Amino acid sequence: MAKHPALAITDLSFSYGKKQVLHDLSLIVEEGQCCILLGPNGAGKSTLFSLITRLYAHKQGDIQLAGFNIQKRPLKALAQLGVVFQQTTLDLDLTVQQNLRYHAALQGISSKKANLGIQEQLERLGMYERRKEVVRQLNGGHRRRVEIARALMHKPSVLLLDEPTVGLDAPSRQAIVDHVHQLVEDGSLAVLWATHLMDEIYASDKVVLIHHGSVKAEGGVTDIIQQAQADNINDAFFKLTQGKS
Ligand code: ADP
Ligand code: MG
């Protein structure tokens, strides 16, 4: 039997009331692939994430996680998914470890398993030494790493990150970009990373460039540059995201 992609979105359309914001959008993220969802503000990136996480329900199109349709098999599908939303959702007054234990308890993970999982994920993100610190004392980059560790606790096959570096200083941003790419390299995790920042893209990434809710170009960085007949990725982004649609 052929293996399913980690995430497959087919002909997805979505409207807020009468305002259509996604138009027949299709994209595939393969197992072990880092896919950059690149688009300017208002392109529809967060809306797409809201549909993948079932915050909103779609009426047109199809979303599958590891072959499980999110409408027909929601529990199986969502078990595949880890999410880091743009707004931080950590409890600032709890320690790193307490935040993660709380999350594990909500997921029904036993405390023994949780402790092992917390250690494993925090070590991968270089945060284990800081597990007893109150989150409020951490800088933005370290908080983000805790959120990524938390999203990976249940060993999802797909990690969604919605503009995870916004508001961070340059070294913290680079650390997050490098950590996430390392996670992808280490195993079979698939990542969908929403951003409007070109310098977060690695040469090995797949890029899906969206504007006004439609895919304008996709492929490797060089494919995007070619498709836009541009000189570099910044120029390609500019060319493909100017104009109405
Ligand atoms: P991005 O995350 O790429 O910046 P969004 O998905 O947030 O884009 O927004 C896509 C479009 O949908 C924008 O035009 C935005 O104004 C609109 N939009 C987003 N959320 C809502 C909402 N809850 N109600 C109505 N319109 C919305
Ligand atoms: Mg957004």
XYZ file of C-alpha atoms in Angstrom, residues 62-176:
115
model
C -10.278 17.949 1.892
C -7.623 17.786 4.628
C -5.821 14.556 5.527
C -3.183 13.920 8.176
C -1.209 10.716 7.557
C -4.127 9.557 5.438
C -6.799 10.305 8.050
C -9.488 12.705 6.884
C -9.913 15.354 9.597
C -13.685 15.420 9.239
C -14.292 11.678 9.039
C -11.533 10.508 11.427
C -10.890 13.564 13.625
C -9.373 11.764 16.620
C -6.950 9.726 14.542
C -6.112 12.744 12.401
C -5.546 15.217 15.239
C -3.415 12.706 17.165
C -0.881 13.191 14.342
C -0.689 16.916 14.920
C 1.434 19.204 17.102
C 0.794 22.947 16.958
C 2.585 26.135 17.984
C 0.243 29.096 17.557
C 1.483 32.602 16.942
C 0.363 33.827 20.366
C 2.119 32.153 23.259
C -0.109 29.925 25.374
C 2.242 29.077 28.242
C 1.350 29.841 31.856
C 3.958 32.474 32.749
C 3.765 31.792 36.486
C 4.548 28.081 36.218
C 7.960 26.588 35.613
C 8.904 25.051 32.273
C 8.443 21.585 33.729
C 5.079 22.427 35.323
C 3.770 23.762 32.022
C 4.743 20.564 30.267
C 3.377 18.308 33.022
C 0.096 20.149 32.937
C -0.107 19.663 29.185
C 0.765 15.958 29.515
C -1.975 15.506 32.127
C -4.508 17.106 29.770
C -3.404 14.658 27.081
C -3.892 11.722 29.458
C -0.174 10.858 29.488
C 0.935 9.052 32.695
C 3.339 11.021 34.898
C 6.162 8.511 34.391
C 5.819 8.732 30.627
C 5.432 12.494 30.867
C 8.689 12.903 32.786
C 10.565 10.868 30.185
C 8.911 12.786 27.351
C 9.642 16.145 28.978
C 13.304 15.276 29.395
C 13.600 13.995 25.836
C 11.941 17.006 24.219
C 13.627 19.633 26.391
C 17.037 18.073 25.763
C 16.451 18.169 22.008
C 15.722 21.877 22.229
C 18.558 22.682 24.609
C 16.159 23.622 27.434
C 16.467 20.758 29.926
C 18.830 22.701 32.200
C 16.194 25.416 32.501
C 13.257 23.157 33.372
C 12.857 24.546 36.902
C 12.741 28.185 35.827
C 9.490 30.115 35.837
C 8.492 30.828 32.227
C 8.138 34.555 32.937
C 11.921 34.684 33.474
C 12.691 33.217 30.045
C 13.250 35.344 26.966
C 10.932 35.028 23.971
C 13.151 32.586 22.115
C 13.372 30.211 25.062
C 9.603 30.388 25.615
C 9.129 29.418 21.977
C 11.398 26.420 22.428
C 9.311 25.303 25.410
C 6.201 25.570 23.246
C 7.820 23.468 20.539
C 8.839 20.862 23.136
C 5.259 20.831 24.405
C 3.846 20.398 20.897
C 6.084 17.349 20.405
C 5.227 15.590 23.695
C 2.680 13.229 22.136
C 5.064 12.411 19.250
C 3.031 13.891 16.412
C 4.002 13.214 12.808
C 3.225 16.768 11.708
C 4.238 20.002 13.454
C 2.500 23.259 12.539
C 4.248 26.517 13.428
C 2.481 29.823 12.835
C 5.069 32.604 12.471
C 7.037 31.235 15.422
C 9.816 33.825 15.281
C 7.791 37.023 15.140
C 8.966 39.438 17.815
C 12.233 37.605 18.514
C 15.700 39.105 18.170
C 17.974 37.824 15.386
C 19.977 35.217 17.390
C 16.800 33.782 18.980
C 15.146 33.603 15.573
C 18.095 31.807 14.066
C 18.156 29.345 16.984
C 14.479 28.452 16.431
